[in-house]
mmCIF file of C-alpha atoms in Angstrom:
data_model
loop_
_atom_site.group_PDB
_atom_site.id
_atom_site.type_symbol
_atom_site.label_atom_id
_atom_site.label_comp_id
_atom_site.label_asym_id
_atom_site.label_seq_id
_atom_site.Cartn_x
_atom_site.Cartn_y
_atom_site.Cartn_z
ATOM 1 C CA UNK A 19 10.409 -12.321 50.884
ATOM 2 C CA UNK A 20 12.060 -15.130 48.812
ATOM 3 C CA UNK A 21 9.273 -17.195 46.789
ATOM 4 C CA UNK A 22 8.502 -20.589 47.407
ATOM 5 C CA UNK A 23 10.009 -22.777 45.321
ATOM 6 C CA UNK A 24 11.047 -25.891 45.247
ATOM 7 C CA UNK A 25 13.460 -28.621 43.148
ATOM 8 C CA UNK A 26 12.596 -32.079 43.329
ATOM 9 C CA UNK A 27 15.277 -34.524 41.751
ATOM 10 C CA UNK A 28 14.029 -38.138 40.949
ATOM 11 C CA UNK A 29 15.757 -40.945 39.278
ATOM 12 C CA UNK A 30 12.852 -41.156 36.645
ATOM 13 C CA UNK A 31 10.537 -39.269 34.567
ATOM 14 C CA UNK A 32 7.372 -37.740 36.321
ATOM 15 C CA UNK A 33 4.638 -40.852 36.264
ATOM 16 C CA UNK A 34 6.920 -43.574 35.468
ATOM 17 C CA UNK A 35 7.737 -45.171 38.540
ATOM 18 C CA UNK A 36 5.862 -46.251 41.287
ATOM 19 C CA UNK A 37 7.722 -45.317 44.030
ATOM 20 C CA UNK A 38 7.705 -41.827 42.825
ATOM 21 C CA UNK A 39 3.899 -41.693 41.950
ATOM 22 C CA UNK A 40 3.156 -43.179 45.572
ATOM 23 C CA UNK A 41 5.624 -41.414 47.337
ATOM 24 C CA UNK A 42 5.274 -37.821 46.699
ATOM 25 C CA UNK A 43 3.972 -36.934 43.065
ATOM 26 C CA UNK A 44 0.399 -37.290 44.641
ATOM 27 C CA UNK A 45 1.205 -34.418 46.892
ATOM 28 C CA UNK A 46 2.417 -31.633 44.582
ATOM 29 C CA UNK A 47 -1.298 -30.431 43.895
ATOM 30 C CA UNK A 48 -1.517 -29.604 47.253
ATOM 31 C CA UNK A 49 1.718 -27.893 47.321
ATOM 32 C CA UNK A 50 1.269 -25.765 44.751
ATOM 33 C CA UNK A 51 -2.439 -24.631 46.131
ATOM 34 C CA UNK A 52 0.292 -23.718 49.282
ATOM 35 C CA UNK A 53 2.049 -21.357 46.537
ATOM 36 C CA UNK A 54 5.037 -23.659 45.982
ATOM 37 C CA UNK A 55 6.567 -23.322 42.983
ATOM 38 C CA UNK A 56 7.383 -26.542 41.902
ATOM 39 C CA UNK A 57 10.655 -27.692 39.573
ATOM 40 C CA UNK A 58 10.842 -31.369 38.714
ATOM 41 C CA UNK A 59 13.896 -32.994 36.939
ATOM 42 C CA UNK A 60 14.723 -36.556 36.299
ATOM 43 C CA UNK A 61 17.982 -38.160 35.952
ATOM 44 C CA UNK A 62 16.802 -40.112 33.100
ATOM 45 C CA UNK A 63 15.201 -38.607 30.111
ATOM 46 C CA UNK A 64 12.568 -40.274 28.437
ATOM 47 C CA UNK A 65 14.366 -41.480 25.884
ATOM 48 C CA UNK A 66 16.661 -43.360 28.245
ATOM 49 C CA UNK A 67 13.903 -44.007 30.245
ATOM 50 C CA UNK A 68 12.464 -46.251 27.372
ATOM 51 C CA UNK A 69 15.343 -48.410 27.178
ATOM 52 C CA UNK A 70 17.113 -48.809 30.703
ATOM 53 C CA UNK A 71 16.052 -52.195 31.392
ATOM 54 C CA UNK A 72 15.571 -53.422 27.504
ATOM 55 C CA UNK A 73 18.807 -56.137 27.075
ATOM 56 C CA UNK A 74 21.739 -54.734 25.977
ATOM 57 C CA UNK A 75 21.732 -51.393 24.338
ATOM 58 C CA UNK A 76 24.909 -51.004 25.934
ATOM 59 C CA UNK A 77 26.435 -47.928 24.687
ATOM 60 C CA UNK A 78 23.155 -46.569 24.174
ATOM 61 C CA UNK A 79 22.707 -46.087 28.307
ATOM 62 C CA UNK A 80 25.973 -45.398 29.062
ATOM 63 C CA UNK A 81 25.879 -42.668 26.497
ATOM 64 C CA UNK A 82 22.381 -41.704 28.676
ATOM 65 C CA UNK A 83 24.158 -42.554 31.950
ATOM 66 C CA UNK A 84 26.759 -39.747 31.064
ATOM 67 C CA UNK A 85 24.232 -37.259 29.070
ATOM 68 C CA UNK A 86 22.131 -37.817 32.895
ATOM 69 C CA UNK A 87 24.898 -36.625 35.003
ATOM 70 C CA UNK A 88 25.445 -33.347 32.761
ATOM 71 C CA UNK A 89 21.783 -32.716 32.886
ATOM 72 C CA UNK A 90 21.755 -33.046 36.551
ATOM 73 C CA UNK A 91 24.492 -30.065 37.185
ATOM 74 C CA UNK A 92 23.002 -28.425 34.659
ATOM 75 C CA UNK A 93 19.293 -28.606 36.951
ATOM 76 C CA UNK A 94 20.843 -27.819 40.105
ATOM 77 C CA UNK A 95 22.799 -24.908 38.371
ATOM 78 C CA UNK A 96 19.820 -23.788 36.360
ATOM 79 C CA UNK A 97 17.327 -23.680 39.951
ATOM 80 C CA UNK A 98 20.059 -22.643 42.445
ATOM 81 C CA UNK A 99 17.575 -19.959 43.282
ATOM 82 C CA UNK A 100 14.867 -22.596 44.614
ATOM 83 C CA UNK A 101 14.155 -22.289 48.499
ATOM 84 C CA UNK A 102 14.374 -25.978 49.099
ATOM 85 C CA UNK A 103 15.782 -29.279 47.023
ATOM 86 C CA UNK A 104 13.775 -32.870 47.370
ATOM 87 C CA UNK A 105 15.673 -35.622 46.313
ATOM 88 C CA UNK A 106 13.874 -39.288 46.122
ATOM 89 C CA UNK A 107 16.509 -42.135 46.755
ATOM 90 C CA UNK A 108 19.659 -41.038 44.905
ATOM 91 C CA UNK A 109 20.617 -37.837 43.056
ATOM 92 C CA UNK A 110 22.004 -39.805 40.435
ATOM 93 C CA UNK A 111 21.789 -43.613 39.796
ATOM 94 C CA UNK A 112 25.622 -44.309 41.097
ATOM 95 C CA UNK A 113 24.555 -42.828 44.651
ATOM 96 C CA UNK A 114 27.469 -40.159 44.170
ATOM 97 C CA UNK A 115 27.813 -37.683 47.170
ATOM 98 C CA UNK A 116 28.835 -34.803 44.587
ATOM 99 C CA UNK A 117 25.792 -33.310 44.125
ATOM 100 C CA UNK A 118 23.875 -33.599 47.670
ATOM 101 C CA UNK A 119 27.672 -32.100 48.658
ATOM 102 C CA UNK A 120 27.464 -29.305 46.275
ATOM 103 C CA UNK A 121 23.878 -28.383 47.095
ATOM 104 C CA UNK A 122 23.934 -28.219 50.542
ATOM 105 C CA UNK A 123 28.125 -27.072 51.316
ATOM 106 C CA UNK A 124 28.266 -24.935 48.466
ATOM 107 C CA UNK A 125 24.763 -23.433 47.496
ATOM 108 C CA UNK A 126 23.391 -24.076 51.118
ATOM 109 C CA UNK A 127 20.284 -25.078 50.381
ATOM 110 C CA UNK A 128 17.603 -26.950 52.679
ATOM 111 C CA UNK A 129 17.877 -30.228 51.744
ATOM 112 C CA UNK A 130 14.294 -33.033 52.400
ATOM 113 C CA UNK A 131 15.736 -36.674 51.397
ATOM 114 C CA UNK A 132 13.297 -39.447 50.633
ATOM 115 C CA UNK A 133 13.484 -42.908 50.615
ATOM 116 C CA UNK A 134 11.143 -46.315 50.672
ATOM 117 C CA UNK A 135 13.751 -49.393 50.721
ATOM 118 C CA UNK A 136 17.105 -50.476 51.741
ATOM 119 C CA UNK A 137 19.243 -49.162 49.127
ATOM 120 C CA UNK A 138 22.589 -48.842 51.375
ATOM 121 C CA UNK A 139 22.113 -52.652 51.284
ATOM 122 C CA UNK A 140 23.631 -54.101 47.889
ATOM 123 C CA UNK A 141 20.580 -56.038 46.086
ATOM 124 C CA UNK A 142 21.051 -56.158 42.819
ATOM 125 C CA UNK A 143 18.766 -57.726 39.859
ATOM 126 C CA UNK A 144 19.379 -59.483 36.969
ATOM 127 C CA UNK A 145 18.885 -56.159 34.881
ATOM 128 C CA UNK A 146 21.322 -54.020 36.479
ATOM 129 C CA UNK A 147 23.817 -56.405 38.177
ATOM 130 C CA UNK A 148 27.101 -55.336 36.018
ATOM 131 C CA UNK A 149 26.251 -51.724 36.859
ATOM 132 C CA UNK A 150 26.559 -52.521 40.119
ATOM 133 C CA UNK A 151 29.948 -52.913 41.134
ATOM 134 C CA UNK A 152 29.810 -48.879 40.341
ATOM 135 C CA UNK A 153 27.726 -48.192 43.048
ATOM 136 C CA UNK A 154 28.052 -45.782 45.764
ATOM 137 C CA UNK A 155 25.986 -48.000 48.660
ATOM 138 C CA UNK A 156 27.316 -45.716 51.124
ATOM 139 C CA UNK A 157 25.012 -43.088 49.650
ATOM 140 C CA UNK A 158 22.264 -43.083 51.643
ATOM 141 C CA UNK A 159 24.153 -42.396 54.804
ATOM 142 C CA UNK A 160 25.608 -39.426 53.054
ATOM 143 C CA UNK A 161 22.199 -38.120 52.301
ATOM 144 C CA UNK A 162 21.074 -38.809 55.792
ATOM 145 C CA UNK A 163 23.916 -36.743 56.997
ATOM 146 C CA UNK A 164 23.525 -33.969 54.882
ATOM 147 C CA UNK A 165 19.791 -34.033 55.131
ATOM 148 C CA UNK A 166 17.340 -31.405 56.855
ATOM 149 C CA UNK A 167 14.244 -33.564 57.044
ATOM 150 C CA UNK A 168 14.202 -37.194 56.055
ATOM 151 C CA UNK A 169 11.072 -38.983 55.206
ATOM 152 C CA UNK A 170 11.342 -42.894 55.411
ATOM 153 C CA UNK A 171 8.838 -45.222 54.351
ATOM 154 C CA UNK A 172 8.858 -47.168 57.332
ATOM 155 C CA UNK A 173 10.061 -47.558 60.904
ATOM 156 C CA UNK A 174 13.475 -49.771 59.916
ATOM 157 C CA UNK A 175 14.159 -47.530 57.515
ATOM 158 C CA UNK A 176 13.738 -44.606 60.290
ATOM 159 C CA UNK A 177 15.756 -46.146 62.236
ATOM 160 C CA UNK A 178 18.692 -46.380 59.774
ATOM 161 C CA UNK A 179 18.517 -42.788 58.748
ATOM 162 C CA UNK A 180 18.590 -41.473 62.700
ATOM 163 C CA UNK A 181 21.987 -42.861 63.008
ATOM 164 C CA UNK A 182 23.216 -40.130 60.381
ATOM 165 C CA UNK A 183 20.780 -37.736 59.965
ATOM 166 C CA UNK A 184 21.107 -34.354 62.998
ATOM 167 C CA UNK A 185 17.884 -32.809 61.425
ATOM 168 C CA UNK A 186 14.130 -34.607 61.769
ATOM 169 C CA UNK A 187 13.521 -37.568 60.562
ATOM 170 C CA UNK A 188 9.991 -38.950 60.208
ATOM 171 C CA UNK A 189 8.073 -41.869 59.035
ATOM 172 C CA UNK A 190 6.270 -40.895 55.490
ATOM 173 C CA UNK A 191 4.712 -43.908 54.016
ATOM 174 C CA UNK A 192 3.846 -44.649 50.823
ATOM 175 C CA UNK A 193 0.272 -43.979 50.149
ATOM 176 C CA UNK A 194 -2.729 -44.490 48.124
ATOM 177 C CA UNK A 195 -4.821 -41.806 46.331
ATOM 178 C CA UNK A 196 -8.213 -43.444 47.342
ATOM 179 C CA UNK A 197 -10.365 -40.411 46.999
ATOM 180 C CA UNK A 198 -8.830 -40.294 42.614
ATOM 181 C CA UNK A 199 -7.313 -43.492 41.525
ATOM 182 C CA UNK A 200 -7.887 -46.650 43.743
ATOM 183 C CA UNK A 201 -11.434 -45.263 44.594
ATOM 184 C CA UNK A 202 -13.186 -48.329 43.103
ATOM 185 C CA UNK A 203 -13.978 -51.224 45.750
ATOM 186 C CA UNK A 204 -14.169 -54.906 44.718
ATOM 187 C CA UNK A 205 -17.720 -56.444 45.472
ATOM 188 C CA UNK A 206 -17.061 -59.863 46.154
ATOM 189 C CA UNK A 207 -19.918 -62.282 45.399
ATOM 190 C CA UNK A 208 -20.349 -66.085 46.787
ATOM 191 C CA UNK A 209 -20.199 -67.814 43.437
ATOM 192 C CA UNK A 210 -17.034 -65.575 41.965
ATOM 193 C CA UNK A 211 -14.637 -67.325 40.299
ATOM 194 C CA UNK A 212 -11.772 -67.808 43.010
ATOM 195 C CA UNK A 213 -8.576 -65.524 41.825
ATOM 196 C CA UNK A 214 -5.353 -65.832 43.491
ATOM 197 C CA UNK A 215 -3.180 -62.838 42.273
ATOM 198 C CA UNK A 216 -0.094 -61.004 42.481
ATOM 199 C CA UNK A 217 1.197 -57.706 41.079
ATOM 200 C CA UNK A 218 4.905 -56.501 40.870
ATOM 201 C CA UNK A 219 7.571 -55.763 38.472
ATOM 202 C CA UNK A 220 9.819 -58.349 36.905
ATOM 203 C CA UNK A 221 12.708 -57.584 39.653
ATOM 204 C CA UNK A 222 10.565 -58.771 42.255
ATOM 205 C CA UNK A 223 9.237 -62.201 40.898
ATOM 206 C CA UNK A 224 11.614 -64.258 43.157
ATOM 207 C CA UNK A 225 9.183 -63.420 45.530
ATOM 208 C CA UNK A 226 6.138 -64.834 44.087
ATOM 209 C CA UNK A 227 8.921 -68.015 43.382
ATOM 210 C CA UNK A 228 9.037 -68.370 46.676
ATOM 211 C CA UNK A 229 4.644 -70.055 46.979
ATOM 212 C CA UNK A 230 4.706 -71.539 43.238
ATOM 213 C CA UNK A 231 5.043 -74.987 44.916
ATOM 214 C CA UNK A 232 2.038 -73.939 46.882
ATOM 215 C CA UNK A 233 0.095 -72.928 44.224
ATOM 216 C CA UNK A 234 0.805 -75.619 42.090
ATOM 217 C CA UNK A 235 -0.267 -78.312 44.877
ATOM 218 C CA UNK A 236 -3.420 -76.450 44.814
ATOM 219 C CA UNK A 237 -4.059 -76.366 41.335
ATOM 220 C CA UNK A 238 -4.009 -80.379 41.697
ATOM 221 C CA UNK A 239 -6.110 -80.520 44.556
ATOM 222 C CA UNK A 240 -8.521 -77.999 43.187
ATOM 223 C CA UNK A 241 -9.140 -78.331 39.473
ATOM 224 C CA UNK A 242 -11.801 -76.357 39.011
ATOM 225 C CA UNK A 243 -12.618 -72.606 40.299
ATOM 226 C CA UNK A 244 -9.055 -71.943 41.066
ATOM 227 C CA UNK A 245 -6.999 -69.355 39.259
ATOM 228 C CA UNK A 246 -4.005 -68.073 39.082
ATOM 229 C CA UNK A 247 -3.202 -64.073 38.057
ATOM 230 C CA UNK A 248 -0.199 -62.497 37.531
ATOM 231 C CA UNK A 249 0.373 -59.195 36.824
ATOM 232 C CA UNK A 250 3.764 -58.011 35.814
ATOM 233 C CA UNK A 251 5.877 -56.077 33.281
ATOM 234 C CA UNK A 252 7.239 -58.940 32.041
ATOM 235 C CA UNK A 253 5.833 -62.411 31.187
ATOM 236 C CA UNK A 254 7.054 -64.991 33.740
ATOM 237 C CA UNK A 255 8.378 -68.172 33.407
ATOM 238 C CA UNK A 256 6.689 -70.727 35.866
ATOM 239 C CA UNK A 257 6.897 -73.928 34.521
ATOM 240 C CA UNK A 258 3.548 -76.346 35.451
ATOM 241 C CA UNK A 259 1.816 -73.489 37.002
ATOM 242 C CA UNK A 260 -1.080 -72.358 35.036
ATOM 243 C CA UNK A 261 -1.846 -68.589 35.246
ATOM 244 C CA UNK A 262 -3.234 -66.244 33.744
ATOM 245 C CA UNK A 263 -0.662 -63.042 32.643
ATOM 246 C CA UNK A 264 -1.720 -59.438 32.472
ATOM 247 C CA UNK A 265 1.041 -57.163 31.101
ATOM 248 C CA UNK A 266 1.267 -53.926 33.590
ATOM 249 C CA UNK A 267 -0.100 -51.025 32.453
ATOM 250 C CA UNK A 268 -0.736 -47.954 34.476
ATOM 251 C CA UNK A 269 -3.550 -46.826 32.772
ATOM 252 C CA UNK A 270 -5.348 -50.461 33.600
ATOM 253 C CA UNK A 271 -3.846 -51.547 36.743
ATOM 254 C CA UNK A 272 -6.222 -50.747 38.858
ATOM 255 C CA UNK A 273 -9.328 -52.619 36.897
ATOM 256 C CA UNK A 274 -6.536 -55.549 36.591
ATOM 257 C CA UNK A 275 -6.271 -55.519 40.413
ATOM 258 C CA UNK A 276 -10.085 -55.680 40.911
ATOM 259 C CA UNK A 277 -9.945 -59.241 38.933
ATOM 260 C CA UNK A 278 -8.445 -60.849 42.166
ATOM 261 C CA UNK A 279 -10.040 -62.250 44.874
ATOM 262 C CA UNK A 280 -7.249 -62.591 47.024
ATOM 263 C CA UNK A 281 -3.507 -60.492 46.900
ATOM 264 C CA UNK A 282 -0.165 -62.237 47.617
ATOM 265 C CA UNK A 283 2.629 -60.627 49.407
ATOM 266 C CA UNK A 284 5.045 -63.064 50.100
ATOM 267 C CA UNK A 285 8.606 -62.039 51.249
ATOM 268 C CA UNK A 286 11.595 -63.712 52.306
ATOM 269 C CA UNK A 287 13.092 -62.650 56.245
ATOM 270 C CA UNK A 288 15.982 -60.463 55.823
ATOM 271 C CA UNK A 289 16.916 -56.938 56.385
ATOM 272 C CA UNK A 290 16.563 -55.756 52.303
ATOM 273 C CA UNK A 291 13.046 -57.065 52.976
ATOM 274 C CA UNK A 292 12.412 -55.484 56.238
ATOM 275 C CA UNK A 293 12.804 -51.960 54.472
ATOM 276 C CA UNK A 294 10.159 -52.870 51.980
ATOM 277 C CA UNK A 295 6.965 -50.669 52.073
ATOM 278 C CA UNK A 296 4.137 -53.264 51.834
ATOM 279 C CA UNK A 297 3.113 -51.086 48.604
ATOM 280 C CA UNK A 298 1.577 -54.669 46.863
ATOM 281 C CA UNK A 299 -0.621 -55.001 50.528
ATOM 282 C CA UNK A 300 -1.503 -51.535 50.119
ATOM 283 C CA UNK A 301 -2.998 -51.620 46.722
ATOM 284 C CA UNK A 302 -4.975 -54.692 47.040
ATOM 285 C CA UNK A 303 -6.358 -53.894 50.482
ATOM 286 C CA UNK A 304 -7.269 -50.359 48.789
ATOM 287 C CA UNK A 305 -9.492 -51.578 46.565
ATOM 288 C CA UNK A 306 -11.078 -54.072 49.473
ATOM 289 C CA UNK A 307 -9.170 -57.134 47.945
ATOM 290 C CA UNK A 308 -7.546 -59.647 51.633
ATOM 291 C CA UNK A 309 -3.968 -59.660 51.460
ATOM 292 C CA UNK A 310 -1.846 -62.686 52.442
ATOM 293 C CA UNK A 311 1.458 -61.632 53.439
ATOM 294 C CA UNK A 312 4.723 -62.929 55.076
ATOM 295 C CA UNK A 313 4.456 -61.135 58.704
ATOM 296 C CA UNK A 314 8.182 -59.332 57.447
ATOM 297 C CA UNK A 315 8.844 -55.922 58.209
ATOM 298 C CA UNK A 316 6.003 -52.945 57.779
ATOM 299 C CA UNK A 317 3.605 -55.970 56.350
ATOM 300 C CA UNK A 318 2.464 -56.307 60.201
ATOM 301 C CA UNK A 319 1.734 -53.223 60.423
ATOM 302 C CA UNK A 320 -0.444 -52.801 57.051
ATOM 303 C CA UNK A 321 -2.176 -56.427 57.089
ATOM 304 C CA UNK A 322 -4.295 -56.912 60.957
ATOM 305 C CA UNK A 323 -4.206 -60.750 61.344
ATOM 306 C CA UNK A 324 -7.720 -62.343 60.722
ATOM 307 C CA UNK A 325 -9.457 -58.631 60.528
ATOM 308 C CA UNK A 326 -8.242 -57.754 56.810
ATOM 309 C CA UNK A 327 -5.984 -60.760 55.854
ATOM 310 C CA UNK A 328 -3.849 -63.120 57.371
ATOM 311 C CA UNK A 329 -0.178 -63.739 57.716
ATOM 312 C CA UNK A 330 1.628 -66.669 56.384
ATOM 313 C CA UNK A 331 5.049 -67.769 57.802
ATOM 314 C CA UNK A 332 5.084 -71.067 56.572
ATOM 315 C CA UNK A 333 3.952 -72.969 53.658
ATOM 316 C CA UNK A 334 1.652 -74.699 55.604
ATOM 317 C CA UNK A 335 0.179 -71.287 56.470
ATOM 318 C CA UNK A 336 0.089 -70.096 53.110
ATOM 319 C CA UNK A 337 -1.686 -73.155 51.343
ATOM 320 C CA UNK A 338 -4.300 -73.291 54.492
ATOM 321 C CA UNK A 339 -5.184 -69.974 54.544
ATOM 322 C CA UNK A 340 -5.903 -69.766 50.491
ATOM 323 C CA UNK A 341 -7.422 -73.116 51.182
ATOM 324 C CA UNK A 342 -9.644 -71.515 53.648
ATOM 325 C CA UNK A 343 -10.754 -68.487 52.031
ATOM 326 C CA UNK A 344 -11.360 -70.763 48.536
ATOM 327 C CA UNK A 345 -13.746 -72.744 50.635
ATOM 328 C CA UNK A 346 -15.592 -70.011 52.947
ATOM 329 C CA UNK A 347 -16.737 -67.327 50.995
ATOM 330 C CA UNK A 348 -18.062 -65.744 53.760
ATOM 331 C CA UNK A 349 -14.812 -65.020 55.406
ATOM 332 C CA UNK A 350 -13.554 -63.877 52.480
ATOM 333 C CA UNK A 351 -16.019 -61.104 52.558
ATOM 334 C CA UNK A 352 -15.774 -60.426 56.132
ATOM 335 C CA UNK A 353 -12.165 -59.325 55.394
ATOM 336 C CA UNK A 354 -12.782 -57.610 53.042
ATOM 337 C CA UNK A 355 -15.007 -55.223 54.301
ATOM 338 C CA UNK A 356 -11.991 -54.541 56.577
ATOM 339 C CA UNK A 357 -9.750 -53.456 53.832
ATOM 340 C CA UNK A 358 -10.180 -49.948 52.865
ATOM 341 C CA UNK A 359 -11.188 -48.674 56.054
ATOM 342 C CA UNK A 360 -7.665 -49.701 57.199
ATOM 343 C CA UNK A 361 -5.971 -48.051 54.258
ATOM 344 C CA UNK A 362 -8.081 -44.610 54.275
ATOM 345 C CA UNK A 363 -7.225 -44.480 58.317
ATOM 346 C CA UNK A 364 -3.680 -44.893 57.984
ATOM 347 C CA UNK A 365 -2.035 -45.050 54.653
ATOM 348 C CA UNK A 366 -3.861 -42.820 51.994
ATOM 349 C CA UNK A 367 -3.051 -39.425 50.490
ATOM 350 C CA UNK A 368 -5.624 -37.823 52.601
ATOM 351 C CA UNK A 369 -4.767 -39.336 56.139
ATOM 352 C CA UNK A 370 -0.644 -38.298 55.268
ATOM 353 C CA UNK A 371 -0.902 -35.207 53.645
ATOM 354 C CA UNK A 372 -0.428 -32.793 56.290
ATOM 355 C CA UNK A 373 2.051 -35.345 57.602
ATOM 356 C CA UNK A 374 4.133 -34.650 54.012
ATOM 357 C CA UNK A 375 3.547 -30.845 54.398
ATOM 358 C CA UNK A 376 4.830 -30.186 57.219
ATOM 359 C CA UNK A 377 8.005 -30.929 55.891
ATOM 360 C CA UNK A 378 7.648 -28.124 53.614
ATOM 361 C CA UNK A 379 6.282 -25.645 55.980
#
C-alpha cells in the first residue's frame, strides 16, 4: 500500500504568515498522529522572506523571485512520490499555471487547493504594486479547475471556486487554536481604562483610515479614559490621532490583544472585501474582547448583532456604538461573555478539524 504522504506548497516559510498559521499549519499535528507524512516547502526562503517587503532591495528579490521558482520544480520533482499535493493560494507568487499543470497532467497527483481572499481580483498594495502587472489573476480559476478538493474560507469565496472546480468544494474557515494559543480570556473590569484597538498588517491600514475621523471626534469629546491601540507591523501615520503603537510580534500578540477593550473591524463594501475571512473579529472575540465590524461579507456571520458585538454601517453607527460601550460598562461585559463561546462553537481548531480531515481521508 502506498504511504501517506503529503506535499504542502505555501508562499512563505512555516510560521511566518498568518494565513498559513490559521489556515492549516494548526492541523498538521493531527495529521501526522493519522500517519501522514508530511513535506512542507515554501516559495520563499528565509532569507528572502526577511526582505520581501523591506524598500527596494531590488535585485536582491528578483534574484530570490528566480532562485524561488527553481526551488519550487526542484520540490515537486524531489516529492513526486507524495500521495497528495496542498497548495495555499498560489504555487508561486506570479499565480503561474505551470506547476498546478505539471502536477496534476503530468505526475497525476491529487491535488487539495486552499484559499482565504479574493486573489483573482487585482488588489494590489503599496509594497508590491510594480510586481503586479506580472501577475497571473486568472490563477485561481486554474487551480479551481484543476483542483480535487477546494477549501475556501468563506461562502463568496465558495461560490467563486464552484464555477471551476468539478471535484468538492467546501467551506474551511480560518480558525483559532483556543485550546494552545488564544486560550487566555480578557476579564473586563468596570473601572478599566477604555481601549479602542485594532490589529493588522501595514497593507491593511486603509481600513482602520476609513473611522480615524471617528476616533478623533471622540478623542475631543472624551479626553480622559479613552485610548487608542494600534497594533501593526509597521508604525502608522495618523496625523492628530493619538494612539498608542505596539509593533507585531507573534510571540506577544496575543497578550497585546488582551490590552483592548474593544476590537475594530472596519471594511469598505466591495467584492475584494466580501472574500475577507473576518480573521481580526476572530481573534479578538477569541480572547472574549466585542468586535465592531462593518456588516461586509463573512463579518455577519462571525459578529451576532448586540449578542457579541455590534455592526457599524455608518459613521454614525460606529461613533455611537463605541460611545455606548465607553459609557455602559455593563454591556460591555455582557458581550463579552458572548465571545468565545461563539468562536469555540464555530470557528476554532477543535470545532473544524474533522471538517479539514476529511479532505485528507
Amino acid at each position: 500500500m502506498r504511504s501517506k504522504s503529503v506535499l504542502f506548497l505555501t508562499p512563505y516559510p512555516q510560521g511566518a504568515a498568518p494565513s498559513q498559521r490559521f489556515r492549516f499549519e494548526q492541523y498538521l499535528k493531527f495529521l501526522q498522529e493519522e500517519g501522514w507524512q508530511i513535506h512542507y516547502k515554501s516559495f520563499w526562503s528565509l532569507q528572502a522572506w526577511k526582505i520581501l517587503y523591506v524598500p527596494r532591495n531590488r535585485r536582491y528579490k528578483l534574484f530570490w523571485l528566480v532562485w524561488g521558482f527553481i526551488r519550487r520544480m526542484l520540490h515537486i520533482l524531489r516529492y513526486r512520490h507524495v500521495s497528495l499535493v496542498f497548495i495555499h493560494r498560489e504555487a508561486d507568487p506570479l499565480g503561474t499555471p505551470v506547476f498546478p499543470f505539471f502536477l496534476k497532467k503530468i505526475l497525476r497527483k491529487k491535488l487539495v487547493y486552499d484559499f482565504d481572499d479574493a486573489i483573482w481580483i487585482p488588489n494590489a498594495s503599496s509594497s508590491n504594486r510594480r510586481a503586479m502587472v506580472l501577475k497571473f489573476w486568472s490563477n485561481v480559476r486554474w487551480m479551481c479547475s484543476m483542483a480535487d478538493v477546494v477549501h475556501a474560507g468563506n461562502q463568496f469565496l465558495a461560490d467563486y471556486a464552484s464555477r471551476y472546480c468539478r471535484g468538492e468544494v467546501k467551506v474551511v474557515p480560518t480558525t483559532i487554536d483556543t485550546e494552545h494559543w488564544h486560550h487566555t480570556i480578557r476579564i473586563h473590569q468596570p473601572d478599566d481604562p477604555f481601549v479602542v484597538g485594532w490589529t493588522g498588517s501595514h497593507s491593511t491600514l486603509h481600513y482602520l483610515e476609513l473611522v480615524l475621523p471617528i476616533l478623533k471626534d471622540l478623542q475631543e469629546e472624551i479626553p480622559e479614559g479613552f485610548h487608542v491601540a494600534v497594533i501593526c507591523d509597521q508604525k502608522p501615520h495618523f496625523p492628530g490621532l493619538k494612539f498608542h503603537f505596539i509593533p507585531w510580534r507573534k510571540e506577544t500578540e496575543v497578550d497585546d490583544l488582551l490590552r483592548f477593550s474593544v476590537g475594530l473591524m472596519p471594511l469598505t463594501d466591495d467584492p475584494w472585501s466580501q472574500g475577507k475571512c473576518g480573521f481580526k473579529a476572530l481573534q479578538y472575540m477569541a480572547l472574549g474582547i466585542p468586535a465592531l465590524v462593518s456588516p461586509v461579507g463573512v463579518n455577519t456571520r462571525i459578529v451576532d448583532h448586540g449578542v457579541n458585538g455590534f455592526w457599524c454601517a455608518s459613521a454614525e453607527e460606529w461613533k455611537s456604538r463605541i460611545m455606548q460601550l465607553f459609557e455602559d460598562r455593563n454591556l460591555l461585559m455582557e458581550l463579552a461573555k458572548n465571545c468565545r463561546p461563539k468562536i469555540e462553537d464555530f470557528f476554532s481548531v477543535k470545532s473544524q478539524k474533522n471538517n479539514f480531515l476529511s479532505s485528507f481521508n
